[in-house]
Short mmCIF file of C-alpha atoms and ligand atoms in Angstrom, two decimals:
data_model
loop_
_atom_site.label_atom_id
_atom_site.label_comp_id
_atom_site.label_asym_id
_atom_site.label_seq_id
_atom_site.Cartn_x
_atom_site.Cartn_y
_atom_site.Cartn_z
CA MET A 1496 19.69 7.64 -1.43
CA GLU A 1497 18.53 4.13 -2.73
CA SER A 1498 17.45 3.18 -6.21
CA ILE A 1499 15.73 -0.06 -7.09
CA GLN A 1500 14.74 -1.08 -10.62
CA ILE A 1501 11.42 -2.71 -10.98
CA LYS A 1502 11.22 -5.02 -13.68
CA THR A 1503 7.81 -6.33 -14.88
CA ALA A 1504 7.03 -8.01 -18.24
CA SER A 1505 5.45 -4.70 -19.56
CA LYS A 1506 8.03 -2.23 -18.25
CA GLN A 1507 11.13 -1.44 -16.18
CA TYR A 1508 11.37 1.68 -13.95
CA PRO A 1509 13.23 3.06 -11.03
CA VAL A 1510 12.04 3.52 -7.35
CA VAL A 1511 14.29 6.35 -5.88
CA ILE A 1512 14.10 6.40 -2.07
CA GLY A 1513 15.74 8.77 0.20
CA LYS A 1514 15.94 12.32 1.89
CA ASN A 1515 15.38 14.83 -0.81
CA ALA A 1516 14.43 12.22 -3.60
CA ILE A 1517 12.28 14.78 -5.03
CA HIS A 1518 15.24 16.88 -6.23
CA GLU A 1519 16.01 13.91 -8.57
CA LEU A 1520 12.58 14.16 -10.42
CA SER A 1521 13.03 17.20 -12.75
CA ASP A 1522 16.26 15.46 -14.22
CA PHE A 1523 14.51 12.14 -14.55
CA ILE A 1524 11.57 13.88 -16.51
CA SER A 1525 13.96 15.98 -18.68
CA ASN A 1526 16.12 12.94 -19.59
CA GLU A 1527 13.54 10.04 -19.70
CA CYS A 1528 10.28 11.84 -20.42
CA SER A 1529 11.60 14.59 -22.76
CA HIS A 1530 8.58 14.18 -24.97
CA VAL A 1531 5.99 15.15 -22.20
CA SER A 1532 4.45 18.48 -22.92
CA LYS A 1533 2.31 19.12 -19.94
CA ILE A 1534 2.47 17.77 -16.27
CA LEU A 1535 -0.69 17.36 -14.10
CA ILE A 1536 -0.25 16.86 -10.30
CA ILE A 1537 -3.08 15.05 -8.67
CA THR A 1538 -2.82 15.40 -4.91
CA ASP A 1539 -5.33 15.52 -1.97
CA GLU A 1540 -6.43 18.54 0.18
CA LYS A 1541 -4.13 17.66 3.15
CA VAL A 1542 -1.10 16.93 1.09
CA ALA A 1543 -1.58 19.86 -1.11
CA GLU A 1544 -1.28 22.12 1.94
CA LEU A 1545 1.73 20.55 3.36
CA HIS A 1546 3.90 19.53 0.18
CA LEU A 1547 2.42 20.64 -3.29
CA GLN A 1548 4.75 23.69 -3.41
CA THR A 1549 7.79 21.63 -2.64
CA VAL A 1550 7.01 19.47 -5.46
CA LYS A 1551 6.07 22.26 -7.82
CA SER A 1552 9.34 24.05 -7.09
CA ALA A 1553 11.23 20.76 -7.80
CA LEU A 1554 9.50 20.71 -11.19
CA ILE A 1555 10.38 24.26 -12.24
CA LYS A 1556 13.72 22.94 -13.78
CA THR A 1557 11.94 21.06 -16.28
CA GLY A 1558 10.61 24.15 -18.03
CA LYS A 1559 7.30 22.34 -18.73
CA PRO A 1560 3.94 23.69 -17.62
CA VAL A 1561 2.60 22.10 -14.46
CA LEU A 1562 -0.99 22.01 -13.24
CA HIS A 1563 -2.58 20.64 -10.26
CA HIS A 1564 -5.98 19.22 -9.29
CA VAL A 1565 -6.95 18.77 -5.52
CA VAL A 1566 -9.12 15.90 -4.61
CA PRO A 1567 -10.72 15.03 -1.22
CA GLU A 1568 -8.69 12.81 1.40
CA GLY A 1569 -8.70 9.14 1.62
CA GLU A 1570 -11.32 6.86 0.44
CA HIS A 1571 -13.29 10.03 -0.58
CA ALA A 1572 -10.87 10.32 -3.56
CA LYS A 1573 -11.51 7.02 -5.02
CA THR A 1574 -15.10 7.66 -6.21
CA PHE A 1575 -16.68 7.76 -9.70
CA ASP A 1576 -17.42 11.42 -9.19
CA VAL A 1577 -13.89 12.35 -8.27
CA PHE A 1578 -12.51 10.27 -11.21
CA TYR A 1579 -14.93 12.15 -13.55
CA GLU A 1580 -13.94 15.51 -12.29
CA CYS A 1581 -10.21 14.68 -12.76
CA GLN A 1582 -11.01 13.60 -16.42
CA SER A 1583 -12.88 16.75 -16.95
CA TYR A 1584 -10.20 18.89 -15.60
CA ALA A 1585 -7.50 17.21 -17.78
CA LEU A 1586 -9.79 17.52 -20.79
CA SER A 1587 -10.53 21.34 -20.14
CA GLN A 1588 -6.89 22.11 -19.57
CA ARG A 1589 -6.20 20.40 -22.86
CA LEU A 1590 -4.04 17.51 -21.77
CA ASN A 1591 -3.28 15.02 -24.45
CA ARG A 1592 -1.50 11.81 -25.15
CA LYS A 1593 1.85 13.69 -24.65
CA SER A 1594 0.88 14.75 -21.10
CA MET A 1595 1.84 13.05 -17.83
CA ILE A 1596 0.27 12.86 -14.43
CA ILE A 1597 1.97 12.88 -11.08
CA ALA A 1598 0.40 11.15 -8.15
CA LEU A 1599 1.35 13.16 -5.00
CA GLY A 1600 -0.12 11.42 -1.80
CA GLY A 1601 -0.88 8.21 -0.12
CA GLY A 1602 -2.31 5.17 -1.71
CA ALA A 1603 -5.67 6.62 -2.15
CA VAL A 1604 -4.31 9.30 -4.36
CA GLY A 1605 -1.98 6.85 -5.95
CA ASP A 1606 -4.74 4.43 -6.93
CA LEU A 1607 -7.12 7.30 -8.24
CA ALA A 1608 -4.35 9.24 -10.05
CA GLY A 1609 -2.99 6.17 -11.55
CA PHE A 1610 -6.43 5.07 -12.76
CA VAL A 1611 -6.98 8.35 -14.20
CA ALA A 1612 -3.72 8.03 -16.12
CA ALA A 1613 -4.53 4.51 -17.18
CA THR A 1614 -7.82 5.50 -18.85
CA PHE A 1615 -7.19 9.24 -19.96
CA MET A 1616 -7.04 9.05 -23.75
CA ARG A 1617 -6.54 5.17 -23.35
CA GLY A 1618 -3.52 5.53 -21.09
CA ILE A 1619 -0.98 8.28 -20.58
CA PRO A 1620 2.34 8.06 -18.43
CA PHE A 1621 2.45 8.75 -14.64
CA ILE A 1622 4.85 9.06 -11.80
CA GLN A 1623 4.15 8.25 -7.99
CA ILE A 1624 5.32 10.48 -5.23
CA PRO A 1625 4.30 8.57 -2.16
CA THR A 1626 3.85 10.51 0.81
CA THR A 1627 2.62 7.88 3.41
CA LEU A 1628 4.60 4.87 4.73
CA LEU A 1629 1.60 2.57 3.42
CA ALA A 1630 2.25 3.79 -0.05
CA HIS A 1631 5.60 1.70 -0.06
CA ASP A 1632 3.14 -1.15 -0.76
CA SER A 1633 0.83 0.65 -3.14
CA ALA A 1634 3.11 2.52 -5.10
CA VAL A 1635 4.69 -0.54 -6.42
CA GLY A 1636 3.03 -3.22 -8.53
CA GLY A 1637 0.86 -1.24 -10.89
CA LYS A 1638 -2.54 -1.96 -9.52
CA VAL A 1639 -4.63 1.25 -9.79
CA ALA A 1640 -8.34 1.47 -9.04
CA ILE A 1641 -11.36 3.23 -7.65
CA ASN A 1642 -14.05 1.93 -5.45
CA HIS A 1643 -17.66 1.04 -6.33
CA PRO A 1644 -20.46 1.18 -3.83
CA LEU A 1645 -20.56 -2.63 -4.21
CA GLY A 1646 -16.96 -3.24 -3.39
CA LYS A 1647 -13.46 -1.50 -2.83
CA ASN A 1648 -11.17 -1.36 -5.72
CA MET A 1649 -13.64 -3.06 -7.99
CA VAL A 1650 -12.98 -0.80 -11.12
CA GLY A 1651 -9.53 -0.55 -12.03
CA ALA A 1652 -6.39 -1.37 -14.25
CA PHE A 1653 -2.87 -2.62 -14.27
CA HIS A 1654 -0.89 0.53 -15.13
CA GLN A 1655 2.94 0.73 -14.27
CA PRO A 1656 4.37 4.03 -13.39
CA GLU A 1657 7.53 5.65 -15.23
CA ALA A 1658 9.03 6.13 -11.89
CA VAL A 1659 8.39 6.31 -8.23
CA PHE A 1660 10.18 9.04 -6.16
CA TYR A 1661 9.89 8.43 -2.55
CA ASP A 1662 10.97 11.43 -0.40
CA LEU A 1663 11.52 10.66 3.28
CA GLU A 1664 11.05 14.17 4.17
CA PHE A 1665 7.35 13.97 3.53
CA LEU A 1666 6.85 11.23 6.10
CA HIS A 1667 7.79 13.60 8.94
CA THR A 1668 4.23 15.16 8.62
CA LEU A 1669 2.29 11.96 8.82
CA PRO A 1670 -0.04 11.42 11.79
CA LEU A 1671 0.95 8.36 14.16
CA GLN A 1672 -2.08 6.52 13.18
CA GLU A 1673 -1.00 6.60 9.49
CA LEU A 1674 2.43 5.64 10.28
CA ARG A 1675 0.94 2.62 12.14
CA SER A 1676 -1.16 1.75 9.25
CA GLY A 1677 1.69 1.72 6.88
CA PHE A 1678 4.16 0.04 9.31
CA ALA A 1679 1.85 -3.16 9.43
CA GLU A 1680 2.60 -3.71 5.72
CA VAL A 1681 6.29 -3.35 6.55
CA ILE A 1682 5.73 -6.12 9.14
CA LYS A 1683 3.92 -8.24 6.54
CA HIS A 1684 6.63 -7.96 3.95
CA SER A 1685 9.10 -9.32 6.54
CA LEU A 1686 7.03 -12.10 7.63
CA ILE A 1687 6.22 -13.55 4.23
CA ALA A 1688 9.73 -13.16 2.85
CA ASP A 1689 12.69 -12.37 5.21
CA GLU A 1690 13.29 -13.66 8.77
CA ASP A 1691 16.33 -11.61 9.30
CA PHE A 1692 14.39 -8.52 8.32
CA TYR A 1693 11.54 -9.26 10.84
CA ARG A 1694 14.36 -9.68 13.41
CA TRP A 1695 15.84 -6.33 12.47
CA LEU A 1696 12.27 -4.72 12.75
CA ARG A 1697 11.39 -6.18 16.08
CA LEU A 1698 14.87 -5.11 17.59
CA ASN A 1699 15.04 -1.73 16.17
CA ILE A 1700 11.57 -0.30 15.79
CA VAL A 1701 10.30 0.15 19.24
CA ASP A 1702 8.62 3.58 19.01
CA LEU A 1703 6.91 4.66 16.01
CA THR A 1704 6.98 8.31 16.97
CA ASN A 1705 10.85 8.12 16.97
CA VAL A 1706 11.78 6.48 13.77
CA THR A 1707 14.80 7.81 12.02
CA ASP A 1708 15.28 8.50 8.31
CA GLU A 1709 17.98 5.91 8.11
CA GLN A 1710 15.49 3.29 9.68
CA PHE A 1711 12.86 4.46 7.25
CA LEU A 1712 15.12 4.26 4.40
CA ILE A 1713 15.97 0.53 5.29
CA MET A 1714 12.33 -0.56 5.96
CA ILE A 1715 11.11 1.17 2.83
CA THR A 1716 13.77 -0.15 0.58
CA LYS A 1717 13.41 -3.65 1.92
CA GLY A 1718 9.64 -3.64 1.88
CA ILE A 1719 9.63 -2.45 -1.77
CA SER A 1720 12.36 -4.93 -2.81
CA ILE A 1721 10.31 -7.74 -1.31
CA LYS A 1722 7.00 -6.54 -2.98
CA ALA A 1723 8.88 -6.14 -6.19
CA SER A 1724 10.43 -9.42 -6.35
CA ILE A 1725 7.03 -11.00 -6.01
CA VAL A 1726 5.28 -8.68 -8.43
CA GLU A 1727 8.02 -9.21 -11.01
CA LYS A 1728 7.35 -12.98 -10.97
CA ASP A 1729 3.62 -12.35 -11.10
CA GLU A 1730 2.61 -9.29 -12.52
CA LYS A 1731 -1.08 -9.96 -13.22
CA GLU A 1732 -1.73 -11.76 -9.96
CA THR A 1733 -2.34 -15.34 -10.98
CA GLY A 1734 -0.11 -17.12 -8.54
CA ILE A 1735 2.40 -16.10 -5.86
CA ARG A 1736 1.32 -12.58 -5.73
CA ALA A 1737 -1.53 -13.80 -3.48
CA TYR A 1738 1.11 -14.19 -0.73
CA LEU A 1739 0.98 -10.46 -0.47
CA ASN A 1740 -2.64 -10.99 0.84
CA PHE A 1741 -1.12 -12.19 4.16
CA GLY A 1742 -3.25 -10.88 7.00
CA HIS A 1743 -5.75 -9.45 4.65
CA THR A 1744 -8.52 -12.13 4.53
CA LEU A 1745 -9.68 -11.28 7.95
CA GLY A 1746 -8.10 -7.80 7.68
CA HIS A 1747 -10.47 -6.88 4.87
CA ALA A 1748 -13.38 -8.21 6.78
CA ILE A 1749 -12.56 -6.16 9.82
CA GLU A 1750 -11.76 -3.02 7.86
CA GLY A 1751 -14.99 -3.28 5.87
CA SER A 1752 -17.24 -3.94 8.82
CA MET A 1753 -15.66 -1.04 10.79
CA GLY A 1754 -16.57 1.24 7.92
CA TYR A 1755 -13.69 2.21 5.55
CA GLY A 1756 -11.74 5.06 7.20
CA ASN A 1757 -12.68 4.21 10.71
CA PHE A 1758 -10.12 1.69 11.40
CA THR A 1759 -7.06 1.99 9.25
CA HIS A 1760 -6.12 -0.55 6.65
CA GLY A 1761 -2.92 -1.54 8.56
CA GLU A 1762 -4.53 -1.62 11.86
CA SER A 1763 -6.91 -4.11 10.48
CA ILE A 1764 -4.60 -6.40 8.79
CA LEU A 1765 -2.46 -6.44 11.87
CA ILE A 1766 -5.21 -8.22 13.61
CA GLY A 1767 -5.49 -10.41 10.39
CA MET A 1768 -1.76 -11.31 10.73
CA VAL A 1769 -2.08 -12.33 14.40
CA TYR A 1770 -5.10 -14.62 13.26
CA ALA A 1771 -3.15 -15.98 10.16
CA LEU A 1772 -0.01 -16.75 12.55
CA LYS A 1773 -2.21 -18.55 14.83
CA LEU A 1774 -3.80 -20.60 12.07
CA SER A 1775 -0.20 -21.12 10.65
CA GLN A 1776 0.73 -22.68 14.05
CA LYS A 1777 -2.24 -24.98 14.05
CA LYS A 1778 -2.26 -25.99 10.32
CA GLN A 1779 1.39 -25.56 9.28
CA ASP A 1780 3.21 -26.34 12.35
CA LEU A 1781 4.87 -22.72 12.20
CA ASP A 1782 7.53 -22.37 14.91
CA PHE A 1783 7.02 -18.73 15.97
CA ASN A 1784 7.08 -16.76 19.19
CA LEU A 1785 3.58 -15.47 18.97
CA ASN A 1786 3.65 -13.76 22.41
CA GLU A 1787 6.69 -12.05 21.85
CA PHE A 1788 5.00 -10.62 18.46
CA ILE A 1789 1.85 -9.67 20.21
CA GLN A 1790 3.87 -7.73 23.07
CA TRP A 1791 5.87 -6.11 20.66
CA VAL A 1792 3.17 -4.80 18.42
CA SER A 1793 1.02 -3.92 21.37
CA SER A 1794 3.82 -1.59 22.58
CA LEU A 1795 3.77 0.10 19.24
CA GLY A 1796 0.04 0.67 19.90
CA TYR A 1797 -1.65 -1.70 17.65
CA GLN A 1798 -4.85 -3.76 18.87
CA THR A 1799 -4.28 -7.34 18.48
CA THR A 1800 -7.83 -8.73 19.18
CA ILE A 1801 -11.04 -8.42 17.01
CA PRO A 1802 -13.04 -5.38 17.87
CA GLN A 1803 -15.75 -6.53 20.31
CA GLN A 1804 -18.64 -5.17 18.39
CA LEU A 1805 -18.08 -7.39 15.25
CA GLU A 1806 -19.80 -10.73 14.86
CA LYS A 1807 -17.79 -13.87 14.01
CA GLU A 1808 -20.36 -15.25 11.52
CA VAL A 1809 -20.37 -11.96 9.63
CA LEU A 1810 -16.69 -11.86 9.47
CA LEU A 1811 -16.72 -15.41 8.20
CA HIS A 1812 -19.14 -14.59 5.67
CA LEU A 1813 -16.94 -11.58 4.37
CA MET A 1814 -13.90 -13.73 4.29
CA LYS A 1815 -15.68 -16.33 2.20
CA THR A 1816 -16.85 -13.73 -0.35
CA ASP A 1817 -13.53 -11.82 -0.55
CA LYS A 1818 -12.57 -11.29 -4.25
CA LYS A 1819 -9.18 -13.17 -3.40
CA SER A 1820 -11.16 -16.21 -2.45
CA VAL A 1821 -10.64 -18.96 -4.84
CA HIS A 1822 -13.17 -21.80 -4.37
CA GLY A 1823 -15.97 -19.84 -2.68
CA GLY A 1824 -14.32 -21.00 0.54
CA ALA A 1825 -11.96 -18.90 2.76
CA THR A 1826 -8.47 -19.19 1.12
CA PHE A 1827 -5.62 -18.24 3.59
CA VAL A 1828 -2.11 -17.39 2.92
CA LEU A 1829 -0.37 -19.26 5.99
CA LEU A 1830 3.21 -19.49 6.86
CA LYS A 1831 5.18 -22.80 6.98
CA GLN A 1832 8.18 -20.79 8.30
CA LEU A 1833 8.93 -17.07 8.42
CA GLY A 1834 9.57 -16.30 4.80
CA SER A 1835 7.77 -19.34 3.57
CA PRO A 1836 4.18 -18.73 2.61
CA VAL A 1837 1.60 -21.21 1.37
CA LEU A 1838 -2.08 -20.96 0.23
CA MET A 1839 -4.62 -23.06 2.18
CA ASP A 1840 -8.49 -23.39 2.04
CA MET A 1841 -9.74 -23.47 5.75
CA GLU A 1842 -12.58 -25.15 7.10
CA ASP A 1843 -15.44 -22.77 8.77
CA SER A 1844 -15.37 -24.55 12.19
CA LEU A 1845 -11.59 -24.00 12.76
CA LEU A 1846 -12.01 -20.30 11.40
CA LEU A 1847 -14.79 -19.67 13.90
CA GLU A 1848 -13.05 -21.31 16.75
CA GLU A 1849 -9.74 -19.17 16.17
CA MET A 1850 -11.76 -15.96 15.91
CA THR A 1851 -13.50 -16.63 19.39
CA ASP A 1852 -10.01 -16.97 20.68
CA LEU A 1853 -9.13 -13.68 19.37
CA MET A 1854 -11.98 -11.77 20.77
P1 NAD B 2768 -4.28 7.71 1.97
O1 NAD B 2768 -3.92 8.03 0.59
O2 NAD B 2768 -5.81 7.85 2.29
O3 NAD B 2768 -3.54 8.56 3.12
C1 NAD B 2768 -3.98 8.42 4.47
C2 NAD B 2768 -4.26 9.87 5.08
O4 NAD B 2768 -2.87 10.46 5.29
C3 NAD B 2768 -4.97 10.84 4.15
O5 NAD B 2768 -5.92 11.61 5.04
C4 NAD B 2768 -3.97 11.86 3.59
O6 NAD B 2768 -4.40 13.07 3.37
C5 NAD B 2768 -3.04 11.77 4.69
N1 NAD B 2768 -1.61 12.05 4.16
C6 NAD B 2768 -0.94 11.53 3.26
N2 NAD B 2768 0.26 11.86 3.32
C7 NAD B 2768 0.55 12.71 4.27
C8 NAD B 2768 1.62 13.35 4.85
N3 NAD B 2768 2.90 13.24 4.27
N4 NAD B 2768 1.47 14.08 5.93
C9 NAD B 2768 0.25 14.11 6.43
N5 NAD B 2768 -0.83 13.57 6.05
C10 NAD B 2768 -0.66 12.76 4.99
O7 NAD B 2768 -3.97 6.27 2.39
P2 NAD B 2768 -2.75 5.34 2.49
O8 NAD B 2768 -2.92 4.67 3.82
O9 NAD B 2768 -1.60 5.84 2.02
O10 NAD B 2768 -3.44 4.19 1.32
C11 NAD B 2768 -4.60 3.52 1.39
C12 NAD B 2768 -5.14 3.36 0.10
O11 NAD B 2768 -4.04 2.60 -0.60
C13 NAD B 2768 -6.28 2.33 0.12
O12 NAD B 2768 -7.32 3.02 -0.72
C14 NAD B 2768 -5.94 1.06 -0.58
O13 NAD B 2768 -7.01 0.47 -1.33
C15 NAD B 2768 -4.67 1.56 -1.26
N6 NAD B 2768 -3.77 0.32 -1.60
C16 NAD B 2768 -3.53 0.11 -2.95
C17 NAD B 2768 -2.55 -0.80 -3.19
C18 NAD B 2768 -2.28 -1.13 -4.57
O14 NAD B 2768 -1.53 -2.11 -4.75
N7 NAD B 2768 -2.69 -0.44 -5.59
C19 NAD B 2768 -1.97 -1.50 -2.20
C20 NAD B 2768 -2.34 -1.09 -0.77
C21 NAD B 2768 -3.19 -0.27 -0.64
ZN1 ZN B 2769 -2.69 -4.11 2.42
#
């Protein structure tokens, strides 16, 4: 079992990671959140079927009433309608300012349930129980949101959890494609912050269907520590937090144009990372063996080229209107070296040229 303390300007909280981490949950609530009078678990249909009972059983020891509300899977959870239903359920069950919400699921449930907690009666505490590998990224940092028809994550808040309990047991039921989606963010964290970690991943993770608990523990602990150290320095995303966007400028454009849910987030940003690595070699003299990287990730089942049906001009437009874009141009996170990111505005001609190369 590993425990990382996350320190932000507004709060300090633990992330507990390990097999059976869930068994530490009730003691934490009894000791640290003794004032809480009622607990509402928000989870999605699939996770409810697989893991809700385990979590409910783990909460019995708290002696507190535990309710649950099940929402649709994936991005279907992050809608105004579902948000409204959650608020209605919480009100009808007489939750109040002394209540607590538990987000049980992947990043989508975490974002929705966190936003419900951020807004219910002007904000109540919540705990994250991530069940996907991707959620090592989403469960830390305090960003919570739902989608608007005009843009993903456009309505949200910063709301830090009381704690994160990451039980590795839950990852065993995760489909391969979801594992691949989350592992792309692990790769991202290694590339932007820790060359040795990148080497370790490349040498040790050679088959995503066969990752041991010990390997999960290492990659999640490392990934979360990297994200935490960046978020701690820049909680509200004014500066270096932008580095977490490595691979995401093109990645978001691909994910959006393929239709959210058709191509996973991680699969999209993996292509975005290949692109950003190529740009880094051109503009920052990055010394990196890209062929070796492409061989490795291809063997893990990732696509490394831009899907044929997408058009460069459309992708370019999307990259320039990305909400992270600074001056109306396309701002990229590039690498000077592994572990040393920089921000750089890129000219259209080069962006188009390098996309042609990746199609
Ligand atoms: P998700 O929550 O949609 O989960 C993916 C799928 O896996 C769903 O169908 C879900 O039902 C299923 N699933 C979850 N846990 C499972 C398990 N243990 N076994 C079997 N199936 C399981 O998606 P995700 O990939 O975890 O997260 C993506 C979301 O996270 C996006 O909405 C994205 O915007 C958000 N996100 C937020 C942040 C942030 O900082 N807040 C960062 C990155 C991503
Ligand atoms: Zn991401």
